Amino acid sequence: MTVPRPILFLDVDGPLNPWRADQERIERAGYRTLAMRPTGWEPPAPALLVRLDPRHGPLLLGLGFRLVWATTWKADANTWIAPVLGLPDLPYVEWPPLGRDDGEEVHWKTRRLVEVAAGRPFAWVDDEISAHDRDWVALHHAGRALLHRVDPAVGLRPGDFGALRQWAAGPAADGGRRGG
Ligand SMILES: [Mg+2]
């Protein structure tokens, strides 16, 4: 029996673009700094300097997930980010309008990602995940979930890819033991 691959919800700024990193250090580590001008932002974005490591695309494709953009870049991630990393066009999450403040500390992406996952196993890689999000997902998502925070001063590292690969290979069809 073929078990469907889990979803990997992928943020751009933080995990792939370590916007808080020291410039010299990140370029020594193999990142390229590129000027980008995404068109789909409201209000329109100024030219952005984005740091990307082209080795990350093949690594992501080899993890055993179905990759889905989970970023404010939305379709712009396919235009600007995917080609640098060698990724194909990926589906992306559409976000509800912002502005709701219901006094909780759950991230604004969290509810939407659980809705899109619709009970299927998923991992989420983002620099803004907190314990509030883990608690909320544990309560509202029936399948396995891994909420994996990446430091925006560092970006994705070998240990992150290892953790994701291991989780993706884990129990997917055993009754939904919760991971992560
Ligand atoms: Mg981010």
PDB file of C-alpha atoms and ligand atoms in Angstrom:
ATOM      1  CA  MET A   1       0.000   0.000   0.000  1.00  0.00           C
ATOM      2  CA  THR A   2       1.295   3.436  -0.859  1.00  0.00           C
ATOM      3  CA  VAL A   3       1.125   5.943   1.966  1.00  0.00           C
ATOM      4  CA  PRO A   4       0.623   9.518   0.729  1.00  0.00           C
ATOM      5  CA  ARG A   5       3.477  11.838   1.548  1.00  0.00           C
ATOM      6  CA  PRO A   6       2.895  14.308   4.372  1.00  0.00           C
ATOM      7  CA  ILE A   7       2.633  18.005   3.568  1.00  0.00           C
ATOM      8  CA  LEU A   8       5.501  20.370   4.306  1.00  0.00           C
ATOM      9  CA  PHE A   9       4.249  23.926   4.804  1.00  0.00           C
ATOM     10  CA  LEU A  10       7.253  26.067   4.001  1.00  0.00           C
ATOM     11  CA  ASP A  11       7.853  29.648   5.103  1.00  0.00           C
ATOM     12  CA  VAL A  12      10.329  31.780   3.104  1.00  0.00           C
ATOM     13  CA  ASP A  13      11.562  34.604   5.337  1.00  0.00           C
ATOM     14  CA  GLY A  14      13.411  33.008   8.218  1.00  0.00           C
ATOM     15  CA  PRO A  15      13.980  29.391   7.173  1.00  0.00           C
ATOM     16  CA  LEU A  16      15.059  29.900   3.540  1.00  0.00           C
ATOM     17  CA  ASN A  17      15.941  33.599   3.737  1.00  0.00           C
ATOM     18  CA  PRO A  18      17.735  34.077   7.069  1.00  0.00           C
ATOM     19  CA  TRP A  19      16.967  37.773   7.149  1.00  0.00           C
ATOM     20  CA  ARG A  20      18.502  38.277  10.579  1.00  0.00           C
ATOM     21  CA  ALA A  21      21.882  36.718   9.722  1.00  0.00           C
ATOM     22  CA  ASP A  22      25.198  38.509   9.479  1.00  0.00           C
ATOM     23  CA  GLN A  23      25.857  39.208   5.800  1.00  0.00           C
ATOM     24  CA  GLU A  24      29.472  38.131   5.669  1.00  0.00           C
ATOM     25  CA  ARG A  25      28.878  34.943   7.599  1.00  0.00           C
ATOM     26  CA  ILE A  26      25.879  33.918   5.513  1.00  0.00           C
ATOM     27  CA  GLU A  27      27.722  34.451   2.214  1.00  0.00           C
ATOM     28  CA  ARG A  28      30.665  32.431   3.501  1.00  0.00           C
ATOM     29  CA  ALA A  29      28.138  29.685   4.249  1.00  0.00           C
ATOM     30  CA  GLY A  30      27.116  29.535   0.571  1.00  0.00           C
ATOM     31  CA  TYR A  31      24.130  31.892   0.428  1.00  0.00           C
ATOM     32  CA  ARG A  32      23.559  34.274  -2.459  1.00  0.00           C
ATOM     33  CA  THR A  33      22.089  37.730  -1.870  1.00  0.00           C
ATOM     34  CA  LEU A  34      19.589  38.729  -4.550  1.00  0.00           C
ATOM     35  CA  ALA A  35      17.430  41.825  -5.102  1.00  0.00           C
ATOM     36  CA  MET A  36      13.797  40.856  -5.636  1.00  0.00           C
ATOM     37  CA  ARG A  37      10.668  42.827  -6.330  1.00  0.00           C
ATOM     38  CA  PRO A  38       7.602  40.692  -5.633  1.00  0.00           C
ATOM     39  CA  THR A  39       4.482  42.047  -7.306  1.00  0.00           C
ATOM     40  CA  GLY A  40       1.689  40.486  -5.287  1.00  0.00           C
ATOM     41  CA  TRP A  41       2.149  42.363  -2.013  1.00  0.00           C
ATOM     42  CA  GLU A  42      -0.284  44.898  -0.672  1.00  0.00           C
ATOM     43  CA  PRO A  43       1.016  47.561  -0.331  1.00  0.00           C
ATOM     44  CA  PRO A  44       3.576  46.864  -3.089  1.00  0.00           C
ATOM     45  CA  ALA A  45       6.914  45.742  -1.688  1.00  0.00           C
ATOM     46  CA  PRO A  46      10.079  47.765  -2.231  1.00  0.00           C
ATOM     47  CA  ALA A  47      13.067  45.942  -3.718  1.00  0.00           C
ATOM     48  CA  LEU A  48      13.998  43.303  -1.153  1.00  0.00           C
ATOM     49  CA  LEU A  49      17.411  41.803  -0.524  1.00  0.00           C
ATOM     50  CA  VAL A  50      16.864  38.084  -0.112  1.00  0.00           C
ATOM     51  CA  ARG A  51      19.467  35.526   0.918  1.00  0.00           C
ATOM     52  CA  LEU A  52      19.044  32.036  -0.512  1.00  0.00           C
ATOM     53  CA  ASP A  53      21.157  28.879  -0.558  1.00  0.00           C
ATOM     54  CA  PRO A  54      20.639  27.071  -3.902  1.00  0.00           C
ATOM     55  CA  ARG A  55      21.498  23.739  -2.254  1.00  0.00           C
ATOM     56  CA  HIS A  56      18.274  23.888  -0.251  1.00  0.00           C
ATOM     57  CA  GLY A  57      15.968  23.048  -3.169  1.00  0.00           C
ATOM     58  CA  PRO A  58      17.330  19.548  -3.831  1.00  0.00           C
ATOM     59  CA  LEU A  59      17.488  18.881  -0.099  1.00  0.00           C
ATOM     60  CA  LEU A  60      13.843  19.858   0.332  1.00  0.00           C
ATOM     61  CA  LEU A  61      12.759  17.732  -2.625  1.00  0.00           C
ATOM     62  CA  GLY A  62      14.492  14.716  -1.115  1.00  0.00           C
ATOM     63  CA  LEU A  63      12.815  14.825   2.287  1.00  0.00           C
ATOM     64  CA  GLY A  64       9.737  12.780   1.430  1.00  0.00           C
ATOM     65  CA  PHE A  65       7.152  15.572   1.661  1.00  0.00           C
ATOM     66  CA  ARG A  66       4.677  17.243  -0.628  1.00  0.00           C
ATOM     67  CA  LEU A  67       5.980  20.829  -0.545  1.00  0.00           C
ATOM     68  CA  VAL A  68       3.521  23.724  -0.141  1.00  0.00           C
ATOM     69  CA  TRP A  69       4.462  27.398   0.241  1.00  0.00           C
ATOM     70  CA  ALA A  70       3.148  28.862   3.485  1.00  0.00           C
ATOM     71  CA  THR A  71       4.342  32.433   3.160  1.00  0.00           C
ATOM     72  CA  THR A  72       3.142  35.959   2.449  1.00  0.00           C
ATOM     73  CA  TRP A  73       5.083  35.597  -0.813  1.00  0.00           C
ATOM     74  CA  LYS A  74       2.295  33.308  -2.091  1.00  0.00           C
ATOM     75  CA  ALA A  75       2.584  33.037  -5.916  1.00  0.00           C
ATOM     76  CA  ASP A  76       5.645  35.296  -5.839  1.00  0.00           C
ATOM     77  CA  ALA A  77       7.503  32.420  -4.156  1.00  0.00           C
ATOM     78  CA  ASN A  78       7.189  30.477  -7.414  1.00  0.00           C
ATOM     79  CA  THR A  79       8.345  33.478  -9.462  1.00  0.00           C
ATOM     80  CA  TRP A  80      11.279  34.581  -7.319  1.00  0.00           C
ATOM     81  CA  ILE A  81      12.311  31.914  -4.820  1.00  0.00           C
ATOM     82  CA  ALA A  82      11.696  28.548  -6.525  1.00  0.00           C
ATOM     83  CA  PRO A  83      13.962  29.169  -9.576  1.00  0.00           C
ATOM     84  CA  VAL A  84      16.943  30.107  -7.396  1.00  0.00           C
ATOM     85  CA  LEU A  85      16.537  26.943  -5.350  1.00  0.00           C
ATOM     86  CA  GLY A  86      15.786  24.687  -8.310  1.00  0.00           C
ATOM     87  CA  LEU A  87      12.268  23.935  -7.095  1.00  0.00           C
ATOM     88  CA  PRO A  88       9.308  23.384  -9.425  1.00  0.00           C
ATOM     89  CA  ASP A  89       6.189  25.530  -9.158  1.00  0.00           C
ATOM     90  CA  LEU A  90       4.603  24.596  -5.847  1.00  0.00           C
ATOM     91  CA  PRO A  91       1.076  25.044  -4.541  1.00  0.00           C
ATOM     92  CA  TYR A  92       0.763  27.892  -2.031  1.00  0.00           C
ATOM     93  CA  VAL A  93      -1.604  28.641   0.823  1.00  0.00           C
ATOM     94  CA  GLU A  94      -4.047  31.497   0.353  1.00  0.00           C
ATOM     95  CA  TRP A  95      -4.494  33.491   3.557  1.00  0.00           C
ATOM     96  CA  PRO A  96      -7.668  34.978   4.954  1.00  0.00           C
ATOM     97  CA  PRO A  97      -7.685  38.777   5.320  1.00  0.00           C
ATOM     98  CA  LEU A  98      -5.648  39.941   8.299  1.00  0.00           C
ATOM     99  CA  GLY A  99      -6.953  42.105  11.059  1.00  0.00           C
ATOM    100  CA  ARG A 100      -8.622  39.681  13.410  1.00  0.00           C
ATOM    101  CA  ASP A 101      -7.335  40.197  16.936  1.00  0.00           C
ATOM    102  CA  ASP A 102      -9.003  37.697  19.180  1.00  0.00           C
ATOM    103  CA  GLY A 103      -6.586  38.157  22.036  1.00  0.00           C
ATOM    104  CA  GLU A 104      -4.793  34.858  21.508  1.00  0.00           C
ATOM    105  CA  GLU A 105      -1.142  34.365  20.884  1.00  0.00           C
ATOM    106  CA  VAL A 106      -1.636  31.733  18.203  1.00  0.00           C
ATOM    107  CA  HIS A 107       0.172  32.709  14.992  1.00  0.00           C
ATOM    108  CA  TRP A 108      -2.024  34.108  12.239  1.00  0.00           C
ATOM    109  CA  LYS A 109      -1.029  31.231   9.919  1.00  0.00           C
ATOM    110  CA  THR A 110      -1.821  28.410  12.339  1.00  0.00           C
ATOM    111  CA  ARG A 111      -5.585  28.036  11.957  1.00  0.00           C
ATOM    112  CA  ARG A 112      -5.372  28.280   8.190  1.00  0.00           C
ATOM    113  CA  LEU A 113      -2.672  25.614   7.919  1.00  0.00           C
ATOM    114  CA  VAL A 114      -4.701  23.214  10.054  1.00  0.00           C
ATOM    115  CA  GLU A 115      -7.698  23.947   7.835  1.00  0.00           C
ATOM    116  CA  VAL A 116      -5.718  23.256   4.649  1.00  0.00           C
ATOM    117  CA  ALA A 117      -4.201  20.081   6.095  1.00  0.00           C
ATOM    118  CA  ALA A 118      -7.729  18.840   6.851  1.00  0.00           C
ATOM    119  CA  GLY A 119      -6.526  16.052   9.110  1.00  0.00           C
ATOM    120  CA  ARG A 120      -3.627  14.955   6.897  1.00  0.00           C
ATOM    121  CA  PRO A 121      -0.154  14.736   8.463  1.00  0.00           C
ATOM    122  CA  PHE A 122       1.892  17.897   8.046  1.00  0.00           C
ATOM    123  CA  ALA A 123       5.109  19.576   9.059  1.00  0.00           C
ATOM    124  CA  TRP A 124       5.408  23.360   9.231  1.00  0.00           C
ATOM    125  CA  VAL A 125       8.745  25.157   9.040  1.00  0.00           C
ATOM    126  CA  ASP A 126       8.687  28.791  10.141  1.00  0.00           C
ATOM    127  CA  ASP A 127      10.696  31.264  12.233  1.00  0.00           C
ATOM    128  CA  GLU A 128       7.643  32.432  14.204  1.00  0.00           C
ATOM    129  CA  ILE A 129       6.289  29.190  15.680  1.00  0.00           C
ATOM    130  CA  SER A 130       5.694  29.226  19.424  1.00  0.00           C
ATOM    131  CA  ALA A 131       4.357  26.898  22.113  1.00  0.00           C
ATOM    132  CA  HIS A 132       0.923  28.495  21.603  1.00  0.00           C
ATOM    133  CA  ASP A 133       0.860  27.150  18.049  1.00  0.00           C
ATOM    134  CA  ARG A 134       1.933  23.665  19.145  1.00  0.00           C
ATOM    135  CA  ASP A 135      -0.814  23.627  21.778  1.00  0.00           C
ATOM    136  CA  TRP A 136      -3.427  24.847  19.322  1.00  0.00           C
ATOM    137  CA  VAL A 137      -2.481  22.279  16.673  1.00  0.00           C
ATOM    138  CA  ALA A 138      -2.467  19.462  19.244  1.00  0.00           C
ATOM    139  CA  LEU A 139      -6.045  20.378  20.167  1.00  0.00           C
ATOM    140  CA  HIS A 140      -7.443  21.012  16.688  1.00  0.00           C
ATOM    141  CA  HIS A 141      -5.597  18.680  14.312  1.00  0.00           C
ATOM    142  CA  ALA A 142      -6.300  14.956  14.366  1.00  0.00           C
ATOM    143  CA  GLY A 143      -3.287  13.796  12.318  1.00  0.00           C
ATOM    144  CA  ARG A 144       0.436  13.915  12.981  1.00  0.00           C
ATOM    145  CA  ALA A 145       2.024  17.344  13.008  1.00  0.00           C
ATOM    146  CA  LEU A 146       5.553  18.678  13.380  1.00  0.00           C
ATOM    147  CA  LEU A 147       5.902  22.402  14.047  1.00  0.00           C
ATOM    148  CA  HIS A 148       9.571  23.087  13.417  1.00  0.00           C
ATOM    149  CA  ARG A 149      10.941  26.516  14.275  1.00  0.00           C
ATOM    150  CA  VAL A 150      14.019  27.818  12.461  1.00  0.00           C
ATOM    151  CA  ASP A 151      16.105  30.726  13.762  1.00  0.00           C
ATOM    152  CA  PRO A 152      15.989  33.624  11.227  1.00  0.00           C
ATOM    153  CA  ALA A 153      19.588  34.473  12.171  1.00  0.00           C
ATOM    154  CA  VAL A 154      20.699  31.051  10.926  1.00  0.00           C
ATOM    155  CA  GLY A 155      18.223  29.589   8.434  1.00  0.00           C
ATOM    156  CA  LEU A 156      17.811  25.907   7.652  1.00  0.00           C
ATOM    157  CA  ARG A 157      20.751  23.749   8.721  1.00  0.00           C
ATOM    158  CA  PRO A 158      21.620  20.060   8.269  1.00  0.00           C
ATOM    159  CA  GLY A 159      20.024  19.237  11.616  1.00  0.00           C
ATOM    160  CA  ASP A 160      16.716  20.709  10.451  1.00  0.00           C
ATOM    161  CA  PHE A 161      16.720  18.635   7.264  1.00  0.00           C
ATOM    162  CA  GLY A 162      17.581  15.561   9.325  1.00  0.00           C
ATOM    163  CA  ALA A 163      14.713  16.140  11.738  1.00  0.00           C
ATOM    164  CA  LEU A 164      12.255  16.670   8.890  1.00  0.00           C
ATOM    165  CA  ARG A 165      13.426  13.613   6.971  1.00  0.00           C
ATOM    166  CA  GLN A 166      13.150  11.447  10.061  1.00  0.00           C
ATOM    167  CA  TRP A 167       9.665  12.724  10.859  1.00  0.00           C
ATOM    168  CA  ALA A 168       8.453  12.215   7.266  1.00  0.00           C
ATOM    169  CA  ALA A 169       9.640   8.617   7.359  1.00  0.00           C
ATOM    170  CA  GLY A 170       7.903   8.012  10.678  1.00  0.00           C
ATOM    171  CA  PRO A 171       4.527   6.465  11.417  1.00  0.00           C
ATOM    172  CA  ALA A 172       2.025   7.753   8.878  1.00  0.00           C
ATOM    173  CA  ALA A 173      -0.426   4.906   8.724  1.00  0.00           C
ATOM    174  CA  ASP A 174      -0.374   3.541  12.238  1.00  0.00           C
ATOM    175  CA  GLY A 175      -3.413   5.305  13.565  1.00  0.00           C
ATOM    176  CA  GLY A 176      -2.014   8.793  13.706  1.00  0.00           C
ATOM    177  CA  ARG A 177       0.440   8.823  16.591  1.00  0.00           C
ATOM    178  CA  ARG A 178       1.304  12.429  17.159  1.00  0.00           C
ATOM    179  CA  GLY A 179       4.861  13.424  16.432  1.00  0.00           C
ATOM    180  CA  GLY A 180       7.028  16.442  17.069  1.00  0.00           C
TER     181      GLY A 180
HETATM  182 MG    MG B   1       8.982  33.947   8.458  1.00  0.00          MG
END
